[in-house]
mmCIF file of C-alpha atoms and ligand atoms in Angstrom:
data_model
loop_
_atom_site.group_PDB
_atom_site.id
_atom_site.type_symbol
_atom_site.label_atom_id
_atom_site.label_comp_id
_atom_site.label_asym_id
_atom_site.label_seq_id
_atom_site.Cartn_x
_atom_site.Cartn_y
_atom_site.Cartn_z
ATOM 1 C CA UNK Z 1 10.334 -36.032 -2.680
ATOM 2 C CA UNK Z 2 11.690 -33.716 -0.528
ATOM 3 C CA UNK Z 3 12.136 -30.112 -1.219
ATOM 4 C CA UNK Z 4 15.406 -28.927 0.539
ATOM 5 C CA UNK Z 5 15.178 -25.234 0.373
ATOM 6 C CA UNK Z 6 11.048 -23.603 1.848
ATOM 7 C CA UNK Z 7 9.469 -21.049 3.478
ATOM 8 C CA UNK Z 8 7.294 -21.566 6.204
ATOM 9 C CA UNK Z 9 4.586 -18.864 7.880
ATOM 10 C CA UNK Z 10 3.059 -19.935 10.898
ATOM 11 C CA UNK Z 11 0.315 -16.879 11.299
ATOM 12 C CA UNK Z 12 -0.796 -15.409 14.745
ATOM 13 C CA UNK Z 13 -4.561 -17.376 15.758
ATOM 14 C CA UNK Z 14 -4.947 -18.455 18.225
ATOM 15 C CA UNK Z 15 -7.654 -21.521 18.443
ATOM 16 C CA UNK Z 16 -10.249 -23.408 20.103
ATOM 17 C CA UNK Z 17 -11.647 -26.505 19.342
ATOM 18 C CA UNK Z 18 -14.292 -28.937 20.351
ATOM 19 C CA UNK Z 19 -18.281 -28.904 20.372
ATOM 20 C CA UNK Z 20 -19.555 -26.721 23.199
ATOM 21 C CA UNK Z 21 -16.286 -24.125 22.775
ATOM 22 C CA UNK Z 22 -19.000 -21.046 21.888
ATOM 23 C CA UNK Z 23 -19.017 -20.857 26.035
ATOM 24 C CA UNK Z 24 -15.596 -19.425 26.319
ATOM 25 C CA UNK Z 25 -16.326 -16.590 23.549
ATOM 26 C CA UNK Z 26 -16.390 -13.983 26.965
ATOM 27 C CA UNK Z 27 -12.834 -15.501 27.493
ATOM 28 C CA UNK Z 28 -11.202 -15.402 24.541
ATOM 29 C CA UNK Z 29 -12.513 -11.877 23.735
ATOM 30 C CA UNK Z 30 -11.035 -11.418 27.437
ATOM 31 C CA UNK Z 31 -8.114 -12.872 26.357
ATOM 32 C CA UNK Z 32 -7.225 -10.813 23.385
ATOM 33 C CA UNK Z 33 -7.652 -7.503 25.851
ATOM 34 C CA UNK Z 34 -10.635 -5.907 23.946
ATOM 35 C CA UNK Z 35 -14.151 -4.889 25.210
ATOM 36 C CA UNK Z 36 -16.153 -3.690 22.569
ATOM 37 C CA UNK Z 37 -17.553 -6.209 20.194
ATOM 38 C CA UNK Z 38 -19.417 -5.721 17.070
ATOM 39 C CA UNK Z 39 -21.269 -9.084 15.860
ATOM 40 C CA UNK Z 40 -21.713 -10.032 12.792
ATOM 41 C CA UNK Z 41 -23.615 -12.512 11.092
ATOM 42 C CA UNK Z 42 -25.893 -12.789 8.224
ATOM 43 C CA UNK Z 43 -29.334 -12.231 7.911
ATOM 44 C CA UNK Z 44 -30.359 -16.424 7.903
ATOM 45 C CA UNK Z 45 -28.006 -16.700 11.047
ATOM 46 C CA UNK Z 46 -29.400 -13.295 13.349
ATOM 47 C CA UNK Z 47 -30.461 -15.846 15.561
ATOM 48 C CA UNK Z 48 -27.006 -16.946 16.275
ATOM 49 C CA UNK Z 49 -25.679 -12.971 16.172
ATOM 50 C CA UNK Z 50 -27.911 -12.549 18.977
ATOM 51 C CA UNK Z 51 -26.774 -15.440 21.339
ATOM 52 C CA UNK Z 52 -23.227 -14.606 20.600
ATOM 53 C CA UNK Z 53 -24.175 -11.561 21.688
ATOM 54 C CA UNK Z 54 -26.681 -12.119 24.500
ATOM 55 C CA UNK Z 55 -22.978 -14.118 25.959
ATOM 56 C CA UNK Z 56 -20.668 -11.270 25.643
ATOM 57 C CA UNK Z 57 -22.938 -8.741 27.638
ATOM 58 C CA UNK Z 58 -22.232 -5.443 28.192
ATOM 59 C CA UNK Z 59 -18.580 -5.858 26.194
ATOM 60 C CA UNK Z 60 -20.896 -6.674 22.854
ATOM 61 C CA UNK Z 61 -21.726 -3.246 21.542
ATOM 62 C CA UNK Z 62 -24.214 -3.969 18.474
ATOM 63 C CA UNK Z 63 -25.128 -6.565 16.056
ATOM 64 C CA UNK Z 64 -24.799 -6.422 11.830
ATOM 65 C CA UNK Z 65 -27.278 -8.840 11.432
ATOM 66 C CA UNK Z 66 -26.670 -8.122 7.415
ATOM 67 C CA UNK Z 67 -23.307 -9.969 6.613
ATOM 68 C CA UNK Z 68 -24.057 -10.889 2.177
ATOM 69 C CA UNK Z 69 -21.574 -13.264 0.133
ATOM 70 C CA UNK Z 70 -19.262 -11.847 -1.462
ATOM 71 C CA UNK Z 71 -19.064 -8.980 0.803
ATOM 72 C CA UNK Z 72 -20.318 -5.739 -1.674
ATOM 73 C CA UNK Z 73 -18.995 -2.559 -1.021
ATOM 74 C CA UNK Z 74 -21.765 -1.032 0.219
ATOM 75 C CA UNK Z 75 -22.462 -3.820 3.208
ATOM 76 C CA UNK Z 76 -18.808 -2.992 3.706
ATOM 77 C CA UNK Z 77 -19.834 1.110 4.634
ATOM 78 C CA UNK Z 78 -22.192 0.377 6.465
ATOM 79 C CA UNK Z 79 -20.672 -2.699 8.843
ATOM 80 C CA UNK Z 80 -17.998 0.372 9.479
ATOM 81 C CA UNK Z 81 -20.022 3.315 9.594
ATOM 82 C CA UNK Z 82 -21.780 1.361 13.114
ATOM 83 C CA UNK Z 83 -18.689 -0.075 14.362
ATOM 84 C CA UNK Z 84 -17.152 3.369 13.780
ATOM 85 C CA UNK Z 85 -19.904 5.010 15.717
ATOM 86 C CA UNK Z 86 -19.884 2.446 18.269
ATOM 87 C CA UNK Z 87 -16.417 2.702 19.253
ATOM 88 C CA UNK Z 88 -15.912 -0.874 18.551
ATOM 89 C CA UNK Z 89 -12.529 -2.933 19.090
ATOM 90 C CA UNK Z 90 -13.216 -6.101 17.260
ATOM 91 C CA UNK Z 91 -15.799 -7.706 16.131
ATOM 92 C CA UNK Z 92 -17.217 -11.164 15.974
ATOM 93 C CA UNK Z 93 -17.540 -13.122 12.769
ATOM 94 C CA UNK Z 94 -20.489 -16.099 12.768
ATOM 95 C CA UNK Z 95 -21.141 -17.920 10.276
ATOM 96 C CA UNK Z 96 -19.282 -18.644 7.048
ATOM 97 C CA UNK Z 97 -17.301 -17.077 4.866
ATOM 98 C CA UNK Z 98 -19.983 -14.053 4.440
ATOM 99 C CA UNK Z 99 -19.928 -12.922 7.881
ATOM 100 C CA UNK Z 100 -15.921 -13.845 8.152
ATOM 101 C CA UNK Z 101 -15.925 -11.731 5.116
ATOM 102 C CA UNK Z 102 -17.941 -8.485 6.195
ATOM 103 C CA UNK Z 103 -15.781 -9.065 8.678
ATOM 104 C CA UNK Z 104 -12.138 -8.720 7.759
ATOM 105 C CA UNK Z 105 -13.856 -5.248 5.453
ATOM 106 C CA UNK Z 106 -14.657 -3.700 9.055
ATOM 107 C CA UNK Z 107 -11.114 -4.952 10.021
ATOM 108 C CA UNK Z 108 -9.196 -3.639 6.412
ATOM 109 C CA UNK Z 109 -10.116 -0.319 7.681
ATOM 110 C CA UNK Z 110 -10.306 0.029 10.993
ATOM 111 C CA UNK Z 111 -7.524 -1.782 12.885
ATOM 112 C CA UNK Z 112 -9.149 -3.860 15.021
ATOM 113 C CA UNK Z 113 -8.981 -7.045 15.714
ATOM 114 C CA UNK Z 114 -11.842 -10.124 14.486
ATOM 115 C CA UNK Z 115 -12.836 -13.268 16.384
ATOM 116 C CA UNK Z 116 -14.474 -15.770 13.826
ATOM 117 C CA UNK Z 117 -16.939 -18.568 14.922
ATOM 118 C CA UNK Z 118 -17.012 -20.751 11.661
ATOM 119 C CA UNK Z 119 -20.295 -22.246 10.633
ATOM 120 C CA UNK Z 120 -18.720 -23.628 7.012
ATOM 121 C CA UNK Z 121 -15.842 -25.334 6.188
ATOM 122 C CA UNK Z 122 -15.309 -22.591 3.657
ATOM 123 C CA UNK Z 123 -11.894 -21.705 5.699
ATOM 124 C CA UNK Z 124 -11.704 -17.853 5.627
ATOM 125 C CA UNK Z 125 -11.029 -17.986 9.625
ATOM 126 C CA UNK Z 126 -7.916 -19.265 9.248
ATOM 127 C CA UNK Z 127 -6.035 -16.883 5.955
ATOM 128 C CA UNK Z 128 -5.513 -12.799 5.631
ATOM 129 C CA UNK Z 129 -7.315 -12.609 2.327
ATOM 130 C CA UNK Z 130 -10.260 -10.458 2.440
ATOM 131 C CA UNK Z 131 -12.779 -9.761 -0.812
ATOM 132 C CA UNK Z 132 -14.813 -6.676 -1.526
ATOM 133 C CA UNK Z 133 -16.883 -6.489 -4.533
ATOM 134 C CA UNK Z 134 -17.263 -3.399 -6.070
ATOM 135 C CA UNK Z 135 -19.063 -2.926 -9.779
ATOM 136 C CA UNK Z 136 -19.485 -6.611 -10.383
ATOM 137 C CA UNK Z 137 -15.993 -6.872 -9.464
ATOM 138 C CA UNK Z 138 -14.454 -8.456 -6.883
ATOM 139 C CA UNK Z 139 -10.954 -6.881 -5.334
ATOM 140 C CA UNK Z 140 -8.977 -9.896 -3.455
ATOM 141 C CA UNK Z 141 -5.759 -9.106 -1.264
ATOM 142 C CA UNK Z 142 -3.828 -10.382 2.049
ATOM 143 C CA UNK Z 143 -2.895 -8.566 4.877
ATOM 144 C CA UNK Z 144 -2.343 -9.414 8.424
ATOM 145 C CA UNK Z 145 -4.480 -6.801 9.480
ATOM 146 C CA UNK Z 146 -7.569 -9.365 9.044
ATOM 147 C CA UNK Z 147 -6.542 -12.418 9.722
ATOM 148 C CA UNK Z 148 -9.135 -13.896 12.802
ATOM 149 C CA UNK Z 149 -6.502 -13.615 16.486
ATOM 150 C CA UNK Z 150 -8.990 -16.181 18.002
ATOM 151 C CA UNK Z 151 -11.074 -18.554 16.861
ATOM 152 C CA UNK Z 152 -14.259 -20.966 17.826
ATOM 153 C CA UNK Z 153 -14.368 -24.277 15.949
ATOM 154 C CA UNK Z 154 -17.997 -25.515 17.556
ATOM 155 C CA UNK Z 155 -19.400 -28.616 15.704
ATOM 156 C CA UNK Z 156 -22.093 -28.349 17.393
ATOM 157 C CA UNK Z 157 -22.767 -25.053 15.429
ATOM 158 C CA UNK Z 158 -22.383 -26.712 12.294
ATOM 159 C CA UNK Z 159 -25.604 -29.244 13.112
ATOM 160 C CA UNK Z 160 -27.800 -27.246 11.597
ATOM 161 C CA UNK Z 161 -25.992 -27.031 7.403
ATOM 162 C CA UNK Z 162 -27.782 -28.046 5.234
ATOM 163 C CA UNK Z 163 -26.388 -31.614 3.877
ATOM 164 C CA UNK Z 164 -25.731 -29.784 0.550
ATOM 165 C CA UNK Z 165 -24.214 -26.672 1.487
ATOM 166 C CA UNK Z 166 -21.959 -29.077 3.578
ATOM 167 C CA UNK Z 167 -20.881 -31.788 1.172
ATOM 168 C CA UNK Z 168 -20.256 -28.329 -0.863
ATOM 169 C CA UNK Z 169 -18.469 -26.367 1.300
ATOM 170 C CA UNK Z 170 -16.592 -29.979 2.041
ATOM 171 C CA UNK Z 171 -15.772 -29.691 -1.640
ATOM 172 C CA UNK Z 172 -14.748 -25.804 -1.827
ATOM 173 C CA UNK Z 173 -12.281 -27.244 1.914
ATOM 174 C CA UNK Z 174 -11.115 -30.219 -0.075
ATOM 175 C CA UNK Z 175 -9.921 -27.758 -3.107
ATOM 176 C CA UNK Z 176 -7.666 -25.386 -1.089
ATOM 177 C CA UNK Z 177 -6.140 -28.371 0.125
ATOM 178 C CA UNK Z 178 -5.582 -30.159 -3.203
ATOM 179 C CA UNK Z 179 -4.142 -26.478 -4.952
ATOM 180 C CA UNK Z 180 -1.922 -26.564 -1.536
ATOM 181 C CA UNK Z 181 0.074 -29.805 -2.953
ATOM 182 C CA UNK Z 182 0.890 -28.466 -6.486
ATOM 183 C CA UNK Z 183 1.109 -24.541 -4.728
ATOM 184 C CA UNK Z 184 4.441 -22.753 -6.488
ATOM 185 C CA UNK Z 185 5.398 -21.803 -3.468
ATOM 186 C CA UNK Z 186 3.940 -25.551 -1.352
ATOM 187 C CA UNK Z 187 6.734 -26.844 1.999
ATOM 188 C CA UNK Z 188 6.321 -30.236 3.188
ATOM 189 C CA UNK Z 189 4.321 -28.835 6.419
ATOM 190 C CA UNK Z 190 1.899 -27.582 4.143
ATOM 191 C CA UNK Z 191 1.270 -30.222 2.276
ATOM 192 C CA UNK Z 192 1.516 -32.689 5.225
ATOM 193 C CA UNK Z 193 -2.070 -30.327 6.421
ATOM 194 C CA UNK Z 194 -3.613 -30.628 3.044
ATOM 195 C CA UNK Z 195 -2.705 -34.597 2.456
ATOM 196 C CA UNK Z 196 -4.475 -35.003 6.038
ATOM 197 C CA UNK Z 197 -7.529 -32.085 5.090
ATOM 198 C CA UNK Z 198 -8.819 -34.037 2.605
ATOM 199 C CA UNK Z 199 -8.845 -37.725 4.452
ATOM 200 C CA UNK Z 200 -10.280 -35.891 7.586
ATOM 201 C CA UNK Z 201 -13.132 -34.475 4.837
ATOM 202 C CA UNK Z 202 -13.522 -37.344 2.225
ATOM 203 C CA UNK Z 203 -14.837 -39.386 5.148
ATOM 204 C CA UNK Z 204 -16.825 -38.212 7.130
ATOM 205 C CA UNK Z 205 -18.550 -36.136 4.285
ATOM 206 C CA UNK Z 206 -20.263 -39.105 3.487
ATOM 207 C CA UNK Z 207 -21.242 -39.663 7.441
ATOM 208 C CA UNK Z 208 -23.044 -35.898 7.834
ATOM 209 C CA UNK Z 209 -24.585 -36.572 3.876
ATOM 210 C CA UNK Z 210 -25.955 -39.739 5.367
ATOM 211 C CA UNK Z 211 -26.505 -38.419 9.604
ATOM 212 C CA UNK Z 212 -25.953 -34.802 9.292
ATOM 213 C CA UNK Z 213 -26.843 -34.971 13.018
ATOM 214 C CA UNK Z 214 -23.010 -37.834 14.059
ATOM 215 C CA UNK Z 215 -21.699 -35.038 16.237
ATOM 216 C CA UNK Z 216 -18.421 -36.947 15.599
ATOM 217 C CA UNK Z 217 -17.838 -36.317 11.900
ATOM 218 C CA UNK Z 218 -18.653 -32.844 11.658
ATOM 219 C CA UNK Z 219 -15.812 -32.609 14.449
ATOM 220 C CA UNK Z 220 -13.913 -33.522 11.464
ATOM 221 C CA UNK Z 221 -14.861 -31.904 8.962
ATOM 222 C CA UNK Z 222 -14.868 -29.109 11.371
ATOM 223 C CA UNK Z 223 -10.971 -29.694 11.477
ATOM 224 C CA UNK Z 224 -9.781 -31.913 8.015
ATOM 225 C CA UNK Z 225 -11.862 -27.025 6.636
ATOM 226 C CA UNK Z 226 -9.167 -25.331 9.332
ATOM 227 C CA UNK Z 227 -6.358 -27.795 8.374
ATOM 228 C CA UNK Z 228 -7.862 -26.467 4.169
ATOM 229 C CA UNK Z 229 -8.186 -23.074 5.809
ATOM 230 C CA UNK Z 230 -4.432 -23.235 7.224
ATOM 231 C CA UNK Z 231 -3.316 -24.210 3.947
ATOM 232 C CA UNK Z 232 -5.308 -21.848 1.946
ATOM 233 C CA UNK Z 233 -3.625 -18.557 3.738
ATOM 234 C CA UNK Z 234 -0.297 -20.131 2.959
ATOM 235 C CA UNK Z 235 0.332 -20.818 -0.463
ATOM 236 C CA UNK Z 236 -0.528 -19.898 -3.853
ATOM 237 C CA UNK Z 237 -4.432 -20.929 -5.529
ATOM 238 C CA UNK Z 238 -3.583 -21.951 -9.330
ATOM 239 C CA UNK Z 239 -5.789 -22.525 -12.263
ATOM 240 C CA UNK Z 240 -9.327 -24.411 -10.309
ATOM 241 C CA UNK Z 241 -9.061 -21.386 -7.958
ATOM 242 C CA UNK Z 242 -8.280 -18.985 -10.753
ATOM 243 C CA UNK Z 243 -11.561 -20.860 -12.840
ATOM 244 C CA UNK Z 244 -13.701 -20.385 -9.796
ATOM 245 C CA UNK Z 245 -13.326 -16.756 -9.620
ATOM 246 C CA UNK Z 246 -13.493 -16.165 -13.411
ATOM 247 C CA UNK Z 247 -17.028 -18.066 -13.810
ATOM 248 C CA UNK Z 248 -18.412 -16.680 -10.202
ATOM 249 C CA UNK Z 249 -17.662 -13.219 -11.290
ATOM 250 C CA UNK Z 250 -18.835 -13.480 -14.742
ATOM 251 C CA UNK Z 251 -22.247 -15.237 -13.898
ATOM 252 C CA UNK Z 252 -22.444 -15.250 -10.363
ATOM 253 C CA UNK Z 253 -22.759 -18.668 -9.799
ATOM 254 C CA UNK Z 254 -22.805 -20.176 -6.068
ATOM 255 C CA UNK Z 255 -19.647 -19.612 -4.375
ATOM 256 C CA UNK Z 256 -19.107 -23.469 -2.723
ATOM 257 C CA UNK Z 257 -21.116 -25.346 -5.804
ATOM 258 C CA UNK Z 258 -19.149 -24.200 -8.241
ATOM 259 C CA UNK Z 259 -15.749 -25.266 -7.041
ATOM 260 C CA UNK Z 260 -17.304 -28.236 -6.366
ATOM 261 C CA UNK Z 261 -17.912 -29.050 -9.793
ATOM 262 C CA UNK Z 262 -14.728 -27.908 -11.416
ATOM 263 C CA UNK Z 263 -12.580 -29.604 -9.088
ATOM 264 C CA UNK Z 264 -12.295 -32.905 -10.657
ATOM 265 C CA UNK Z 265 -11.696 -30.975 -13.583
ATOM 266 C CA UNK Z 266 -9.383 -28.857 -12.391
ATOM 267 C CA UNK Z 267 -7.283 -31.346 -10.761
ATOM 268 C CA UNK Z 268 -7.314 -34.147 -13.921
ATOM 269 C CA UNK Z 269 -6.343 -30.958 -16.233
ATOM 270 C CA UNK Z 270 -3.193 -30.412 -13.874
ATOM 271 C CA UNK Z 271 -2.361 -34.110 -12.553
ATOM 272 C CA UNK Z 272 0.020 -34.595 -15.365
ATOM 273 C CA UNK Z 273 2.609 -32.212 -14.307
ATOM 274 C CA UNK Z 274 2.542 -32.469 -10.871
ATOM 275 C CA UNK Z 275 2.510 -36.756 -10.001
ATOM 276 C CA UNK Z 276 3.669 -36.369 -6.438
ATOM 277 C CA UNK Z 277 0.316 -33.722 -5.562
ATOM 278 C CA UNK Z 278 -2.098 -36.655 -7.267
ATOM 279 C CA UNK Z 279 -0.135 -39.248 -5.102
ATOM 280 C CA UNK Z 280 -1.109 -37.505 -2.205
ATOM 281 C CA UNK Z 281 -4.637 -36.661 -3.013
ATOM 282 C CA UNK Z 282 -4.547 -40.570 -4.004
ATOM 283 C CA UNK Z 283 -3.548 -41.570 -0.042
ATOM 284 C CA UNK Z 284 -6.092 -39.074 1.360
ATOM 285 C CA UNK Z 285 -8.634 -40.160 -0.788
ATOM 286 C CA UNK Z 286 -7.851 -43.843 -0.481
ATOM 287 C CA UNK Z 287 -8.646 -44.067 -4.507
ATOM 288 C CA UNK Z 288 -6.764 -44.986 -7.783
ATOM 289 C CA UNK Z 289 -6.824 -41.807 -9.461
ATOM 290 C CA UNK Z 290 -7.344 -38.563 -8.031
ATOM 291 C CA UNK Z 291 -9.358 -36.329 -10.033
ATOM 292 C CA UNK Z 292 -12.492 -39.767 -10.404
ATOM 293 C CA UNK Z 293 -11.389 -40.213 -6.905
ATOM 294 C CA UNK Z 294 -12.595 -36.038 -6.652
ATOM 295 C CA UNK Z 295 -15.805 -37.012 -8.654
ATOM 296 C CA UNK Z 296 -17.232 -39.754 -7.248
ATOM 297 C CA UNK Z 297 -16.572 -37.984 -3.785
ATOM 298 C CA UNK Z 298 -19.199 -35.350 -4.736
ATOM 299 C CA UNK Z 299 -21.167 -37.913 -6.962
ATOM 300 C CA UNK Z 300 -21.874 -39.683 -3.733
ATOM 301 C CA UNK Z 301 -22.378 -36.555 -1.808
ATOM 302 C CA UNK Z 302 -25.835 -36.127 -4.270
ATOM 303 C CA UNK Z 303 -24.449 -32.630 -5.018
ATOM 304 C CA UNK Z 304 -24.764 -30.864 -8.722
ATOM 305 C CA UNK Z 305 -22.028 -32.059 -10.277
ATOM 306 C CA UNK Z 306 -22.341 -29.960 -13.865
ATOM 307 C CA UNK Z 307 -21.688 -26.526 -14.535
ATOM 308 C CA UNK Z 308 -25.070 -26.806 -16.623
ATOM 309 C CA UNK Z 309 -27.285 -27.671 -13.513
ATOM 310 C CA UNK Z 310 -25.775 -24.193 -11.858
ATOM 311 C CA UNK Z 311 -27.124 -22.280 -15.026
ATOM 312 C CA UNK Z 312 -24.451 -21.533 -16.739
ATOM 313 C CA UNK Z 313 -24.916 -21.423 -20.499
ATOM 314 C CA UNK Z 314 -23.586 -23.214 -23.432
ATOM 315 C CA UNK Z 315 -22.200 -20.194 -25.544
ATOM 316 C CA UNK Z 316 -20.789 -19.244 -22.031
ATOM 317 C CA UNK Z 317 -18.002 -21.300 -22.055
ATOM 318 C CA UNK Z 318 -15.339 -19.184 -25.016
ATOM 319 C CA UNK Z 319 -15.872 -16.333 -23.110
ATOM 320 C CA UNK Z 320 -15.020 -17.612 -19.741
ATOM 321 C CA UNK Z 321 -12.322 -19.880 -21.020
ATOM 322 C CA UNK Z 322 -10.509 -16.529 -22.356
ATOM 323 C CA UNK Z 323 -11.262 -14.697 -19.453
ATOM 324 C CA UNK Z 324 -9.634 -17.380 -17.137
ATOM 325 C CA UNK Z 325 -6.490 -17.681 -19.682
ATOM 326 C CA UNK Z 326 -6.065 -13.923 -19.965
ATOM 327 C CA UNK Z 327 -4.822 -13.088 -16.739
ATOM 328 C CA UNK Z 328 -3.865 -16.990 -16.015
ATOM 329 C CA UNK Z 329 -2.800 -17.820 -11.693
ATOM 330 C CA UNK Z 330 1.111 -19.831 -11.691
ATOM 331 C CA UNK Z 331 -0.487 -23.598 -12.368
ATOM 332 C CA UNK Z 332 1.895 -26.614 -12.493
ATOM 333 C CA UNK Z 333 0.517 -26.878 -16.066
ATOM 334 C CA UNK Z 334 0.457 -23.972 -18.697
ATOM 335 C CA UNK Z 335 -3.246 -22.539 -19.239
ATOM 336 C CA UNK Z 336 -3.833 -23.573 -22.620
ATOM 337 C CA UNK Z 337 -7.224 -21.530 -24.335
ATOM 338 C CA UNK Z 338 -8.508 -24.451 -25.456
ATOM 339 C CA UNK Z 339 -7.640 -27.490 -23.064
ATOM 340 C CA UNK Z 340 -9.592 -25.418 -20.720
ATOM 341 C CA UNK Z 341 -12.231 -25.157 -22.743
ATOM 342 C CA UNK Z 342 -12.443 -28.535 -23.017
ATOM 343 C CA UNK Z 343 -12.355 -29.071 -19.266
ATOM 344 C CA UNK Z 344 -14.789 -26.633 -18.752
ATOM 345 C CA UNK Z 345 -17.811 -27.850 -21.355
ATOM 346 C CA UNK Z 346 -16.956 -31.778 -18.940
ATOM 347 C CA UNK Z 347 -17.825 -29.230 -16.349
ATOM 348 C CA UNK Z 348 -20.720 -28.013 -18.080
ATOM 349 C CA UNK Z 349 -22.299 -31.594 -19.172
ATOM 350 C CA UNK Z 350 -21.282 -32.621 -15.652
ATOM 351 C CA UNK Z 351 -19.174 -35.908 -17.460
ATOM 352 C CA UNK Z 352 -16.463 -37.752 -15.737
ATOM 353 C CA UNK Z 353 -13.155 -35.980 -16.086
ATOM 354 C CA UNK Z 354 -10.796 -37.093 -18.743
ATOM 355 C CA UNK Z 355 -8.206 -39.590 -18.870
ATOM 356 C CA UNK Z 356 -6.607 -37.742 -21.759
ATOM 357 C CA UNK Z 357 -7.157 -34.599 -18.916
ATOM 358 C CA UNK Z 358 -5.333 -36.362 -16.475
ATOM 359 C CA UNK Z 359 -2.906 -37.955 -18.195
ATOM 360 C CA UNK Z 360 -3.725 -41.058 -16.476
HETATM 361 P P1 NAD Y 401 -22.232 -18.387 3.818
HETATM 362 O O1 NAD Y 401 -20.889 -17.981 4.507
HETATM 363 O O2 NAD Y 401 -23.151 -17.473 2.213
HETATM 364 O O3 NAD Y 401 -23.124 -19.068 3.902
HETATM 365 C C1 NAD Y 401 -24.312 -19.317 3.134
HETATM 366 C C2 NAD Y 401 -25.310 -19.773 3.618
HETATM 367 O O4 NAD Y 401 -25.376 -20.329 4.643
HETATM 368 C C3 NAD Y 401 -25.855 -18.793 4.383
HETATM 369 O O5 NAD Y 401 -27.361 -17.724 4.567
HETATM 370 C C4 NAD Y 401 -25.087 -18.431 6.603
HETATM 371 O O6 NAD Y 401 -26.508 -17.849 7.157
HETATM 372 C C5 NAD Y 401 -25.989 -20.498 6.078
HETATM 373 N N1 NAD Y 401 -25.174 -20.474 7.172
HETATM 374 C C6 NAD Y 401 -23.270 -21.079 7.420
HETATM 375 N N2 NAD Y 401 -23.679 -21.847 8.591
HETATM 376 C C7 NAD Y 401 -24.906 -22.156 8.327
HETATM 377 C C8 NAD Y 401 -24.957 -23.271 9.342
HETATM 378 N N3 NAD Y 401 -24.537 -24.428 10.332
HETATM 379 N N4 NAD Y 401 -26.306 -23.247 9.405
HETATM 380 C C9 NAD Y 401 -27.149 -22.748 8.697
HETATM 381 N N5 NAD Y 401 -27.235 -22.071 8.248
HETATM 382 C C10 NAD Y 401 -25.957 -21.766 8.116
HETATM 383 O O7 NAD Y 401 -21.125 -19.779 3.172
HETATM 384 P P2 NAD Y 401 -18.696 -19.801 2.950
HETATM 385 O O8 NAD Y 401 -19.373 -21.263 1.412
HETATM 386 O O9 NAD Y 401 -19.088 -20.560 4.083
HETATM 387 O O10 NAD Y 401 -18.811 -18.522 1.917
HETATM 388 C C11 NAD Y 401 -18.424 -17.905 1.167
HETATM 389 C C12 NAD Y 401 -17.692 -17.329 0.755
HETATM 390 O O11 NAD Y 401 -16.374 -16.937 1.127
HETATM 391 C C13 NAD Y 401 -17.841 -16.539 -0.330
HETATM 392 O O12 NAD Y 401 -17.460 -15.273 -0.347
HETATM 393 C C14 NAD Y 401 -15.946 -17.026 -0.011
HETATM 394 O O13 NAD Y 401 -15.541 -16.148 -1.775
HETATM 395 C C15 NAD Y 401 -15.640 -16.202 0.763
HETATM 396 N N6 NAD Y 401 -14.530 -16.869 1.522
HETATM 397 C C16 NAD Y 401 -13.049 -16.516 1.282
HETATM 398 C C17 NAD Y 401 -12.553 -17.070 1.595
HETATM 399 C C18 NAD Y 401 -11.330 -16.306 2.521
HETATM 400 O O14 NAD Y 401 -9.900 -16.631 2.731
HETATM 401 N N7 NAD Y 401 -10.674 -15.287 2.417
HETATM 402 C C19 NAD Y 401 -11.927 -18.658 1.867
HETATM 403 C C20 NAD Y 401 -13.361 -19.414 1.921
HETATM 404 C C21 NAD Y 401 -14.459 -18.668 1.262
#
């Protein structure tokens, strides 16, 4: 059914896509009209950070190779001090969601622009969403000041992403698309992008697992990740993201792996209340059932499909279910405590999503 009334927000980002486009980094900085760049990356990607710094030359005022998952406030403070003391007017974030997240934490306070060069499929580079972790709690928000103004998608930089991380990062991107399809503020444009994002990611991820150096598959995944980040940027998230945030926050689980395990089950839970979204997912996956298709995709990618394998204890399930329903996100189907506890138990054992839950 066509949604007759809707709001579509186009966000002001400039995107350069293609193999070898990292070499355009100096031009992108020129285009932004800035000239004092702090490069941020993780310790594991410090070589890449140094490469970016060399390309920028004397317009680079330093490298901060200390980005950590979920942006601890202490790390954000250190990076802000370095940016401030050196008079930075832009941050170049090269890496995954952790590096881009740190750049956002700097930009939020300093009001400076971000050039993002993503090397995973998490999608943060397209969103105005930030998160900072203090005393074990991640506070998130939306603010246009943290939206990267230039994004360079260079598939060559993803060739080094290990296959298991590629697979889970790609499933994380698919999760953004799935929830965008049944978001309360979905619209025809975001729905086209979300379905297309799932299609590209689901087709290319198995090829990456078989041939990690397949640059065409890498490009297609990165394109899917762009679409996924774009829809995450302007639509609301629901049950799936709620469960992942709750599990991640309470049990300190790995981000992309948690998304991979939970997604088929959250999709099954919502199936009976989001028929049109399920149709789009089925078409994109070329599968007879959305939730089963997502489960089969994860299994084919040879990544964990059980929360147990991520270190969750059975005894944790009750308090995760309680916490999730205590502060629910808007969701097509009401978040019912007992049904969510069942969903979590299926995810714990890595069972197939249940037909009863999927309403199939
Ligand atoms: P990540 O950035 O933490 O990267 C994981 C590891 O992989 C790091 O050690 C990193 O250095 C390494 N790595 C990254 N790219 C690589 C490559 N091409 N080759 C080899 N190693 C590489 O992981 P992520 O999944 O991209 O990001 C997760 C974080 O992003 C979470 O904190 C999540 O909450 C956040 N996130 C935020 C948004 C948003 O819109 N704000 C969206 C998605 C994710």
